[in-house]
Every structure is written in C-alpha cells, then in structure tokens.
Short mmCIF file of C-alpha atoms in Angstrom, two decimals:
data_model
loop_
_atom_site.label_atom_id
_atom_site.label_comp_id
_atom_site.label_asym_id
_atom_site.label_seq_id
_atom_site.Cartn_x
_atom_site.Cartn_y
_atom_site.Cartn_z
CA UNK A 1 28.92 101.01 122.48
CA UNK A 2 25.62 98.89 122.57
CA UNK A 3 26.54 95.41 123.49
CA UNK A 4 26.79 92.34 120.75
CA UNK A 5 28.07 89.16 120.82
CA UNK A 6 31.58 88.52 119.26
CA UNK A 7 31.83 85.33 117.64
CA UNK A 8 35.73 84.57 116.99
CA UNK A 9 36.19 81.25 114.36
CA UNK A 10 39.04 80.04 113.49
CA UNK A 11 38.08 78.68 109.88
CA UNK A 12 36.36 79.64 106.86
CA UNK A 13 33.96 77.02 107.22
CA UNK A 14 33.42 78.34 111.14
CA UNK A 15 32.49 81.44 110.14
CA UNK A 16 30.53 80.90 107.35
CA UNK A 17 28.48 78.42 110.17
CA UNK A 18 28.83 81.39 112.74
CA UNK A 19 27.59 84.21 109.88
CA UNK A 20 24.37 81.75 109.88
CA UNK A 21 22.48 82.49 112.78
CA UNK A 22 20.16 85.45 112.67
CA UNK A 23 21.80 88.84 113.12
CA UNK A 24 25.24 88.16 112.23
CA UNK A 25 27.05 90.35 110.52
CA UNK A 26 30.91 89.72 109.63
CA UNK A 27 33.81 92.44 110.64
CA UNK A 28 37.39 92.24 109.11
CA UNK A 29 39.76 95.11 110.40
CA UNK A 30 36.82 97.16 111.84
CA UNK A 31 37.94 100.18 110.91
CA UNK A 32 35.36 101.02 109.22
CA UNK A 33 33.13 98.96 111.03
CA UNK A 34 34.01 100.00 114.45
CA UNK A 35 33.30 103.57 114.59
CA UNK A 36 29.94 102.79 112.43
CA UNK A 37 28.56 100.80 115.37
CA UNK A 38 30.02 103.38 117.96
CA UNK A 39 27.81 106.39 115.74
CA UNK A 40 24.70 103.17 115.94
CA UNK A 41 24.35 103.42 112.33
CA UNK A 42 24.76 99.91 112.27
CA UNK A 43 23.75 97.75 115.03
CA UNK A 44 24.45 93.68 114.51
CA UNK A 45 23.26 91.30 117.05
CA UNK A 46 25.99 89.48 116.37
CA UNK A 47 29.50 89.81 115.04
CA UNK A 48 31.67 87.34 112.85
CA UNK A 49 35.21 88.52 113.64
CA UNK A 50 37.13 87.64 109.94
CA UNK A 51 40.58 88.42 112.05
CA UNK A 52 41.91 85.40 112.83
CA UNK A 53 41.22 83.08 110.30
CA UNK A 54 44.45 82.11 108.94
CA UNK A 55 43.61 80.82 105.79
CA UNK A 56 41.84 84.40 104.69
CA UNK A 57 45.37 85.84 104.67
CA UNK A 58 48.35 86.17 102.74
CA UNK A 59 49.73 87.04 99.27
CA UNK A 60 50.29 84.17 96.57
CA UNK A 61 50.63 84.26 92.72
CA UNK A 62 48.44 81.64 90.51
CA UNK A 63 49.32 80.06 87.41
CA UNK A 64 47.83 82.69 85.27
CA UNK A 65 50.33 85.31 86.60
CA UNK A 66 47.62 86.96 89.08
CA UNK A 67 48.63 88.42 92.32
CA UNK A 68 46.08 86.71 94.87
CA UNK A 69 45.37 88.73 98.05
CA UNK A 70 43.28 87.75 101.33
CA UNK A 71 41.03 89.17 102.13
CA UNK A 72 42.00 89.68 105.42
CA UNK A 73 45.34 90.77 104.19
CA UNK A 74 46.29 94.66 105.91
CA UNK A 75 47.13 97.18 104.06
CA UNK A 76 50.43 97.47 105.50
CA UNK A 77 50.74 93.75 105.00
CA UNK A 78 49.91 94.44 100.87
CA UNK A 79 52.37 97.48 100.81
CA UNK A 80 54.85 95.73 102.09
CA UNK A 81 54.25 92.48 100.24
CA UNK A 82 53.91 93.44 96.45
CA UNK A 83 56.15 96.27 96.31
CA UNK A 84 58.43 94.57 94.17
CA UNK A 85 55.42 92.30 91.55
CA UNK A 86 53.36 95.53 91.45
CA UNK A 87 54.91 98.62 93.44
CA UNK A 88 51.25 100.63 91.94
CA UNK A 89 49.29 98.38 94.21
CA UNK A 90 51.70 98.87 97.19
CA UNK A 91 51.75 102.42 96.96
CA UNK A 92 47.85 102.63 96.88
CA UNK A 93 47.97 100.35 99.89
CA UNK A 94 50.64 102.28 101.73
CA UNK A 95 48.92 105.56 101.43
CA UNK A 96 44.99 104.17 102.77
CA UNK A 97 44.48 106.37 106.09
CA UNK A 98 47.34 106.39 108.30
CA UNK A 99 49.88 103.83 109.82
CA UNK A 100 47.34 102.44 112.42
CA UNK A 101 44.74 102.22 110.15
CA UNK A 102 47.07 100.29 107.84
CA UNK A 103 48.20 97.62 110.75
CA UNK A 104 43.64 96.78 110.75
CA UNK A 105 42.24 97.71 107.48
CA UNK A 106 42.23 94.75 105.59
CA UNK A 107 41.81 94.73 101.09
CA UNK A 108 38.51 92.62 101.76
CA UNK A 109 37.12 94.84 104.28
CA UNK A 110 37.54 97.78 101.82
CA UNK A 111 36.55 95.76 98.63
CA UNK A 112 33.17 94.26 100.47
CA UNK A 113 31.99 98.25 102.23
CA UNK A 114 32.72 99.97 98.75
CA UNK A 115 32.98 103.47 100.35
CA UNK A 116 32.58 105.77 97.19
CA UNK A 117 36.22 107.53 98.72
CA UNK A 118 37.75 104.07 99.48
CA UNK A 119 41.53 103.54 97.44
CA UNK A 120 41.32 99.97 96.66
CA UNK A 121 37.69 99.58 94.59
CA UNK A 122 39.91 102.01 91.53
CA UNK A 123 43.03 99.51 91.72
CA UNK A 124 40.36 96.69 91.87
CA UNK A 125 38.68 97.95 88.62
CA UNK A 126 41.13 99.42 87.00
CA UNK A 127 42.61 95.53 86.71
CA UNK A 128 39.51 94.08 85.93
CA UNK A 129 40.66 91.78 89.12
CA UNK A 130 38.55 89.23 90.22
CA UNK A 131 36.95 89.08 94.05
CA UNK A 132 36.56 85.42 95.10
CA UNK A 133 33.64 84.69 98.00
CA UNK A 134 33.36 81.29 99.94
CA UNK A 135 30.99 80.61 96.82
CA UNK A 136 31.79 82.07 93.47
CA UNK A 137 34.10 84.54 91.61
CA UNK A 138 32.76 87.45 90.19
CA UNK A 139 34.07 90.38 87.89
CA UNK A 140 35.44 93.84 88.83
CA UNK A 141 32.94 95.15 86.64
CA UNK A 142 30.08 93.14 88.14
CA UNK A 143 31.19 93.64 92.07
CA UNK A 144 30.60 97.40 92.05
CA UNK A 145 27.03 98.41 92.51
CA UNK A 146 26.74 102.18 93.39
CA UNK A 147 28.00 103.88 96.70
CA UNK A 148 28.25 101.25 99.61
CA UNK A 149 26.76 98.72 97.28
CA UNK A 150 28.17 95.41 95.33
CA UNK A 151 27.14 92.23 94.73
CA UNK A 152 28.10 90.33 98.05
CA UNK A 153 24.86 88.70 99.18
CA UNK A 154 24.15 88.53 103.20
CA UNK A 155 25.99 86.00 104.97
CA UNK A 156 28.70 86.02 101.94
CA UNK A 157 32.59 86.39 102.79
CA UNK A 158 34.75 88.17 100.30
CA UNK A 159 38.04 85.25 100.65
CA UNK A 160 40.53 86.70 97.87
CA UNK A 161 41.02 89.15 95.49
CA UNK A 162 43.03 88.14 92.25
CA UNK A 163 44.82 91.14 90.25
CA UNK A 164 46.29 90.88 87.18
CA UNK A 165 49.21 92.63 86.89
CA UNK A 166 49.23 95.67 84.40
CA UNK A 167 52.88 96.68 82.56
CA UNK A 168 52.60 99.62 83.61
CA UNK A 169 50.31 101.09 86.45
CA UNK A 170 50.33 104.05 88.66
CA UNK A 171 47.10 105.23 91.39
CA UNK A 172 47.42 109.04 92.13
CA UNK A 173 44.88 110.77 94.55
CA UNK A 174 43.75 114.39 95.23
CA UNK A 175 43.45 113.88 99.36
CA UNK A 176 40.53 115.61 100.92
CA UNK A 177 42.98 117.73 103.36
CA UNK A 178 41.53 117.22 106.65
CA UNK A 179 39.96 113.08 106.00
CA UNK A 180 42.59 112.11 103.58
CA UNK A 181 40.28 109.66 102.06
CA UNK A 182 40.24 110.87 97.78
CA UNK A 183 38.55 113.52 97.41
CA UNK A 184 39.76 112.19 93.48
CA UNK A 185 41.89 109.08 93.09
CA UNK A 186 42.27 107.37 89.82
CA UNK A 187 44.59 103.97 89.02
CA UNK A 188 45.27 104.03 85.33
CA UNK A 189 46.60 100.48 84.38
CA UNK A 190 48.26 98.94 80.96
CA UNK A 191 47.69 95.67 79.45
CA UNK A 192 48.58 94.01 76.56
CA UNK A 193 45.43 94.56 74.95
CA UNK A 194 44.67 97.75 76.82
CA UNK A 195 44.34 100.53 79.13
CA UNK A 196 42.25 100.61 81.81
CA UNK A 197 41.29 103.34 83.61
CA UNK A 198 38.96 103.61 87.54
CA UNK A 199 38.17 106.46 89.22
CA UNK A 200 36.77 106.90 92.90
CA UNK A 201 36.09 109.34 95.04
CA UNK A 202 34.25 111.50 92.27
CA UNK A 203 30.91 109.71 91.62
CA UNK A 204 28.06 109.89 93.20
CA UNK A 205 27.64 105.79 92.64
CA UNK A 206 30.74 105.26 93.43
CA UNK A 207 34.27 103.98 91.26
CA UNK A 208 33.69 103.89 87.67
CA UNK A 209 36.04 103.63 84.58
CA UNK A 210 36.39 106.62 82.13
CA UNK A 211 36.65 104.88 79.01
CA UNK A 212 36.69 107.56 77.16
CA UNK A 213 40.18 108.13 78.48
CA UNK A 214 40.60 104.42 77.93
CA UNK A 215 40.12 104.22 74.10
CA UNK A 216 42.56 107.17 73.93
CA UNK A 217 45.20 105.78 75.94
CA UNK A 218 44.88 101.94 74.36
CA UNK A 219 45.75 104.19 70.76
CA UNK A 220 48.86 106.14 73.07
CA UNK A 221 49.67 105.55 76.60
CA UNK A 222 50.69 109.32 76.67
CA UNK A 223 49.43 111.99 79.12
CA UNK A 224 49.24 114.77 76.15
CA UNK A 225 46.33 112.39 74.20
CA UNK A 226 44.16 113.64 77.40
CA UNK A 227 44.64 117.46 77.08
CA UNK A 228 41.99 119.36 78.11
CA UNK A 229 39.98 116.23 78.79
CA UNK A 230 37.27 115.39 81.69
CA UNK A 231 34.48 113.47 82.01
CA UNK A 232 30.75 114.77 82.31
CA UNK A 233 30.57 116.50 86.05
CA UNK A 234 27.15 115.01 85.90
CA UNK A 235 26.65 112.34 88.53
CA UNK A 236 29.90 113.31 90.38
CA UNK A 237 29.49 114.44 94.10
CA UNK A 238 29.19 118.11 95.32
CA UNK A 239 30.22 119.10 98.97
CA UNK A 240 31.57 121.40 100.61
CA UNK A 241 35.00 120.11 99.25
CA UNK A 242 33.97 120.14 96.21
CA UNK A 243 31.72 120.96 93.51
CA UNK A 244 30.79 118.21 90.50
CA UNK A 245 33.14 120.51 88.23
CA UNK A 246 35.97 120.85 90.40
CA UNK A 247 35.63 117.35 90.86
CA UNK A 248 35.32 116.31 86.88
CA UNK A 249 38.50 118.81 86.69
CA UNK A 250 40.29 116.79 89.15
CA UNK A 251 39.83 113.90 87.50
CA UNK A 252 41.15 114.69 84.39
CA UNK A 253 43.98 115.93 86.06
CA UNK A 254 44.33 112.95 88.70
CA UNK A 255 44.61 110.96 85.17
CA UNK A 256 46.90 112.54 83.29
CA UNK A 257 49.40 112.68 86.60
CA UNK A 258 48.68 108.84 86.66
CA UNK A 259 49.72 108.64 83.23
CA UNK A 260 53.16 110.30 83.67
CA UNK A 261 53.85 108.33 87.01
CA UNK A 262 53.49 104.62 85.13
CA UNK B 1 34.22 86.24 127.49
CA UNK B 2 37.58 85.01 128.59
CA UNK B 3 40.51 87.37 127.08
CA UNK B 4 44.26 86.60 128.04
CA UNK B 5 47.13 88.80 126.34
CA UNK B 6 50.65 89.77 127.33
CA UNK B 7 50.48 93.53 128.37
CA UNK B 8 53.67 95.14 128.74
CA UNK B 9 55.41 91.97 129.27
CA UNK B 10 52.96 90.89 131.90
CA UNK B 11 50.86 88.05 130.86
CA UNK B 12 46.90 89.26 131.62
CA UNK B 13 43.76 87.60 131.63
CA UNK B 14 40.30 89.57 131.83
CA UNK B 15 36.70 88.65 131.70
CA UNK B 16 35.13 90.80 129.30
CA UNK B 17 32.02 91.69 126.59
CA UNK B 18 32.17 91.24 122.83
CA UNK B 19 31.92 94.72 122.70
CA UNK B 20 34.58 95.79 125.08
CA UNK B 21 37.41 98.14 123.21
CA UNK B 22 40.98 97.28 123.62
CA UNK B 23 41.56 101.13 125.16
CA UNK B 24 38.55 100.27 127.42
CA UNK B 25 40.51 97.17 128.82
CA UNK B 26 43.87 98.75 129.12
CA UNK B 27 42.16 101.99 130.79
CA UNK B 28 39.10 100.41 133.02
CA UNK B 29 39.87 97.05 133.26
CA UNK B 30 44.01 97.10 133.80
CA UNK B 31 44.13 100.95 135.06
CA UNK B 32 46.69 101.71 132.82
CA UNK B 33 45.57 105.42 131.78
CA UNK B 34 48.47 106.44 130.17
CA UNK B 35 46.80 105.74 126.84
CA UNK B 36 44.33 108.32 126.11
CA UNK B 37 41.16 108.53 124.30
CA UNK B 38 40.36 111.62 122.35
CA UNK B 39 38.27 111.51 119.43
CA UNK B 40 36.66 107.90 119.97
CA UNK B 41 36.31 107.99 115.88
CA UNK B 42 39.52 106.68 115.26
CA UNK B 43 40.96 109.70 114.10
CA UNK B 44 43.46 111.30 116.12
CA UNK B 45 45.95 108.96 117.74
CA UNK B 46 45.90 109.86 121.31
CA UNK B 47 44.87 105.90 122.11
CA UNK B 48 47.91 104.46 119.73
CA UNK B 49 49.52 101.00 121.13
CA UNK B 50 51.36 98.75 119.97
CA UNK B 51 49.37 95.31 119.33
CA UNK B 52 52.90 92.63 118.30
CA UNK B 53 55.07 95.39 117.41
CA UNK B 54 52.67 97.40 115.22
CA UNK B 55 50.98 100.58 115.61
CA UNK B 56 47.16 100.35 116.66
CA UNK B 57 44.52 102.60 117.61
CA UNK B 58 42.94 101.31 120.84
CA UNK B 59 39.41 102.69 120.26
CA UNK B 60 38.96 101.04 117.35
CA UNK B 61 40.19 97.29 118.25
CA UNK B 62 38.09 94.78 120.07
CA UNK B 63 39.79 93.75 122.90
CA UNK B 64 39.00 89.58 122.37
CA UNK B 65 41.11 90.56 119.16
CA UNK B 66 44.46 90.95 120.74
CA UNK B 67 43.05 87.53 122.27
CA UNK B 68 47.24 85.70 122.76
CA UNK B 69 49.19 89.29 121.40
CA UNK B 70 51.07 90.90 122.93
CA UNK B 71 50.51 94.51 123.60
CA UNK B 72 52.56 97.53 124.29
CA UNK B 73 51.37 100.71 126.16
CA UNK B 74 53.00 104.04 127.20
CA UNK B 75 53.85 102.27 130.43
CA UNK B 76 56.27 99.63 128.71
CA UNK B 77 58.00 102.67 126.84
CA UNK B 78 60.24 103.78 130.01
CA UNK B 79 63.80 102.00 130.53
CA UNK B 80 63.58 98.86 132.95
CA UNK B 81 64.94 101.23 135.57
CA UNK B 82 62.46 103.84 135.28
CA UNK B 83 63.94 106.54 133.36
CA UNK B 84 63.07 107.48 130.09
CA UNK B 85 63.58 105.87 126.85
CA UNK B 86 65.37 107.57 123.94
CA UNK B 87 62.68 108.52 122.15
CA UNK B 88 60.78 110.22 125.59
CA UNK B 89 63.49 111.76 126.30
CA UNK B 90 63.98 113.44 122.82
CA UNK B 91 60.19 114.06 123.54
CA UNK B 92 61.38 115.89 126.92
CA UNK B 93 64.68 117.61 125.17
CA UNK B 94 63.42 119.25 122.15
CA UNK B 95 59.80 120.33 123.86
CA UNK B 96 57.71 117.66 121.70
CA UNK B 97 55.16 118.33 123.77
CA UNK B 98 52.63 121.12 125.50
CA UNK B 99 49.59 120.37 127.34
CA UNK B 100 50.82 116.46 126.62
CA UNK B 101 47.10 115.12 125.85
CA UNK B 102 48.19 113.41 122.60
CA UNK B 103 52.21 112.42 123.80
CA UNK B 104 51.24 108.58 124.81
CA UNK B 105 49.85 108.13 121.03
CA UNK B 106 52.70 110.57 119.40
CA UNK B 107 55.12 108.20 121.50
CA UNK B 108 54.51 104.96 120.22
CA UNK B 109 53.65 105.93 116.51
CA UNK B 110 56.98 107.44 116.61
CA UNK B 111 58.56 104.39 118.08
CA UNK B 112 56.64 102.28 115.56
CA UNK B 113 58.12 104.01 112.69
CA UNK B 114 61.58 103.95 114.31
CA UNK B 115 60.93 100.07 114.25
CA UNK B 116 60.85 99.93 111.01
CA UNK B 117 62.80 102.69 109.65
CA UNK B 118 65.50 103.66 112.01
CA UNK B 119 66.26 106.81 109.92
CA UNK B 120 63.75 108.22 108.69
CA UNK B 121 63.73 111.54 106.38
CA UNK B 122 61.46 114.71 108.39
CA UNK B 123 59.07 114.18 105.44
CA UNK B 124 58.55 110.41 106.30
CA UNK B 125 57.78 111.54 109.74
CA UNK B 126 55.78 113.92 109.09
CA UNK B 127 53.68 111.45 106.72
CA UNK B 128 53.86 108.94 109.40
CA UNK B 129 52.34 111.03 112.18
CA UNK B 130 49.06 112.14 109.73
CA UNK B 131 47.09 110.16 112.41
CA UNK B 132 48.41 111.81 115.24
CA UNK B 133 46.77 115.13 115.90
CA UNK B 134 48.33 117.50 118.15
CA UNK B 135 46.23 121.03 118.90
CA UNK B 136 49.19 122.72 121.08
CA UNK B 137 52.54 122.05 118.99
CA UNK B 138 51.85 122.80 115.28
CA UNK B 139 54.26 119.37 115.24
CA UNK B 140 57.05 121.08 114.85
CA UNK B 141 58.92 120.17 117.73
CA UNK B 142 57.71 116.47 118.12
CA UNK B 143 59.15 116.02 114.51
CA UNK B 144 62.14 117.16 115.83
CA UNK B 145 61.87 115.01 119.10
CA UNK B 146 61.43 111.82 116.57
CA UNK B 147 64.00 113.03 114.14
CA UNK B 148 66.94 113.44 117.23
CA UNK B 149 65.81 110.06 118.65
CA UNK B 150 66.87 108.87 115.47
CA UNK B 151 70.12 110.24 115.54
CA UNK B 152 69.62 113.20 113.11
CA UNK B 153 68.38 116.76 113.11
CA UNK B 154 65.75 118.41 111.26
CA UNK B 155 66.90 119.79 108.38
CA UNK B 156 69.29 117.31 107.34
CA UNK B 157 67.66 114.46 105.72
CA UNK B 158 64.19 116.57 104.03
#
C-alpha cells in the first residue's frame, strides 16, 4: 500500500474541516475503498476516516413516517435494525457481500461509490428516498448519475439516507456466481399512489427504474401483468457473464419474482 | 500514529502509519501469524478476526480503526488452558480441514455466526461461510465441523 495520511475526527463538523485540505478524500467502511487503493486506482494524499463519528450512525424514524439511516450505518447494523419497519430493506442489506463485509460496509459508503452492481442504489430508487449531505437533500432520482457517478460534489459527506416505507416491497437478485455482487437485482416497491420499480446491476449507467413495468403494476400489483415483458437490452452491460439480452431477460424475470415475494 | 487496542485480552499499543492494515499489525507488528493473508482483495477470508465480537477481514481494515476495540485472533480461540475450543476441536474431529491455509479465517467466521445464532440450519452455514474460500475441502466437512460444534449434525436441520 502507498502511504497516506489517516485523518480520524470525531465530528461532522471535524471532518468536513479535515476533508478541506488538499488531497483529502473521505473513506466510510473501506471496503470498497480499501482494495481500490491497494490495486492504486485511487491514490488520496489524505484520508477522512467517516468511522467513528458517532453522530453519522444509527437508525431513527421522522415525523413523516421515513426510516432515516446513517450513513455510516453497516449493513449488518441495517439488517438487523429494520427487519421488523421494512424486512425488504433488511433483506437487501443482509445479503450485500458476505458477513465481514457486512460488519464494514456502511449504506453511505455504497450510496456515495454508486457501483453499477451495488444492492442499495435499487432500494434507494425504488423509494424515491432522499440522501441528506452536510449541505442539502437531494432526490433518488437526482443522486444517480451513470456508473460510479452521482451528484455528491468533492469534499461533500453523504450524512443520512431517508426511505419511505413502501406497503409492500421485496429486492430479488440474480448473483453473479463467483462475485456475488447482481449480476441483476431489482427492488420493486408499493405506494399509495404507486409502484416503483429500480434495477441495478444491468445498465451500463448504472440503476435505473423500468417504468414501463411501473405503469403496469400501479394499474395491478400482479406478476402475470408483466408476462413476457423486458426492457430494451440496449444500454445494458455485456460480459463474459452476460450478454445485454440475457441480462434484459433477467430483469424481467428478477421483476416478476420481486413481484410475487412482496 | 499512536494505536492502542485490546488484542486477545491483552491491552496493546503500537506506533504505526495511516496506511498500516489491521492484518499487517497483528502479523508484523504483534507476531501473531496465525491469521493469514490470502487474496489481499478482501475476498477469501483467510485474514477473518473478530474486531468487538464481529467478524472482520483484516486486510481490508485500517489498523488506527480498531483504535480502543477490542480484537480477537486465532490465538484467543484456544481454552485458557491451552487445549482446544469446541468449535477447533469439531474442526479437528470431523476433518474441517486439509492443507489448513484458510482454518484461522473458517474458525472465527464460524464462531461469529455461532455468536449470534447458536443453531444454525447447514444452509445458514453454508450462506455464512460465502466469504470463506477453501481450495482443499469442497466445505463439506468444515460445515460439518460448525454444524457438530453447534450441537447438531448435518442433515438434520437443512
């Protein structure tokens, strides 16, 4: 590992001072991070540890009904934690990489890297939840930008995420056998006034709702309205997993599964 | 920088770098080998500890972030008087183990999930261990290691 300085504050307000000075970039659970900077495709002069900042974790519920996360919140902290307000979310959480991974990864880490085969960006979406920095709130539907992209400026911290809770929710993912990351994972998630559905792994820019599945489901939140459906398998990715079709197949599929598990 | 942390019940204090890995300090810096590193991508388990009771894998944690935690290696696992623990010895019994490269990490993931879930069904294990790669067993037997340690045999609970 090349060498960096590790800055460790104990505040928001610390490391939003810390992520300041030239070169600093902030980590969360690393586990991402980590083996990026081991491979030297990222090399920070300087790293904001997000890890022990108290006030970045935890699980709370605001007045509108919303299930607000911190960021630094672990995924085995969120499966364990919301199992009971919104067991979709927990099982998404509970089934991100393995257990060790769970016991680092952390919901902001995920939400802020955007990997185009991460879990949480299609429960994120799919609830049109709301990702709260140290200086604004912005949209599900404005936070995704493409593969590795969204709208977090430099030197911004991702501090919460609010969800609202769907009736009825499920997240199903087609793992790729040997990564386990989703090769195809889609959250499909009921409201009131309507069904929303996100889809990662597939796309070449990353999660992105199928609302044509969306308008069906609003009319009938019923697996059979989605027969024989997929979306375009232009724009999704082609590997050696995978091709665009396969993968357009598998998200039909991935959906209609969803569907029957909510 | 100045890192202090409980290691196996022995308080430690080390001077180290920013970028100094948590497997790096327990292997280099405290000589305590037992925890292996395999893959160095985070990937295959053979550097799992325990970092306050939960399962973590050494090569990808910072050591100044287990800065006041306390920390659990494949050296803590044995009985105070040396012999093996329940869930070693289930290792030992049922043959949960071949050339014994990936054992320390297989160890304390299993005892991390027996933490938490003191019976678990073979399919919970199995999911448990999906970052724990072993290239001599085919798992088979250290499913069955983690399954008797538990009190039950394979076959029974699936």
């Amino acid at each position: 590992m090349y060498a960096f300085d590790l800055i460790r504050p104990r505040t928001l307000a610390e490391a939003v001072a810390a992520l300041a000075e030239d070169g600093a970039q902030p980590v969360s659970g690393g586990q991402t991070l980590i083996p990026t900077l081991k491979a030297r495709l990222a090399q920070p002069e300087r790293l904001v540890s997000l890890w022990n900042i108290p006030e970045l974790r935890g699980i709370c519920e605001d007045d509108a009904g919303r299930l607000c996360i911190g960021a630094a919140t672990t995924h085995a902290a969120v499966a364990a934690g919301v199992a009971d307000r919104f067991p979709a979310l927990a099982q998404l959480a509970g089934g991100i990489g393995d257990p060790a991974v769970r016991s680092r990864g952390t919901l902001g880490g995920s939400v802020a890297n955007n990997d185009p085969a991460a879990c949480y960006p299609a429960a994120v979406l799919a609830t049109g939840a709301t990702v709260v920095t140290d200086r604004r709130q912005i949209a599900a539907d404005d936070w995704f930008q493409g593969m590795f992209a969204t709208a977090l400026e430099e030197r911004e911290i991702v501090t919460e995420v609010r969800f609202p809770v769907p009736a009825r929710a499920a997240y199903v993912k087609f793992v790729q056998p040997a990564s386990r990351f989703a090769m195809v994972g889609v959250f499909v998630a009921q409201f009131a006034d309507g069904v929303r559905v996100a889809v990662t792994g597939a796309a070449e820019d990353g999660v992105f709702r199928w609302t044509d599945a969306e308008d069906r489901l609003s009319d009938r939140f019923d697996a059979t309205v989605l027969e024989g459906m997929a979306p375009p398998a232009d724009g999704m990715i082609g590997d050696i997993h995978a091709t665009p079709a396969y993968r357009a197949h598998l998200v039909g599929v991935m959906t209609r599964r969803a569907v029957a598990a909510a | 920088m100045q890192v202090s942390m409980t290691v196996n019940g022995q308080t430690v204090a080390a001077e180290i770098e920013g970028r100094t890995l948590l497997v790096e300090l327990l292997r280099e810096g405290l000589r305590l080998t037992g925890t292996h590193v395999g893959c160095d991508t985070s990937q295959c388990g053979a550097c799992t500890v325990h970092v306050d009771g939960l399962p973590v894998k050494a090569c990808t944690m910072l050591a100044a972030e287990a800065e006041g935690c306390s920390v659990t290696t494949i050296e803590g696992m044995a009985n105070a008087d040396g012999t093996l623990s329940p869930l070693q010895q289930a290792f030992n019994d049922h043959h949960g183990l071949q050339c014994g490269f990936c054992t320390p990490g297989m160890v304390m993931s299993g005892a991390a999930l027996l933490a938490v879930n003191p019976k678990p069904t073979e399919t919970e294990v199995r999911h448990w261990l999906e970052g724990n790669l072993c290239r001599c067993t085919g798992y088979h037997n250290i499913v069955k290691a983690i399954m008797a340690a538990s009190g039950q045999q394979v076959g029974e609970t699936v």
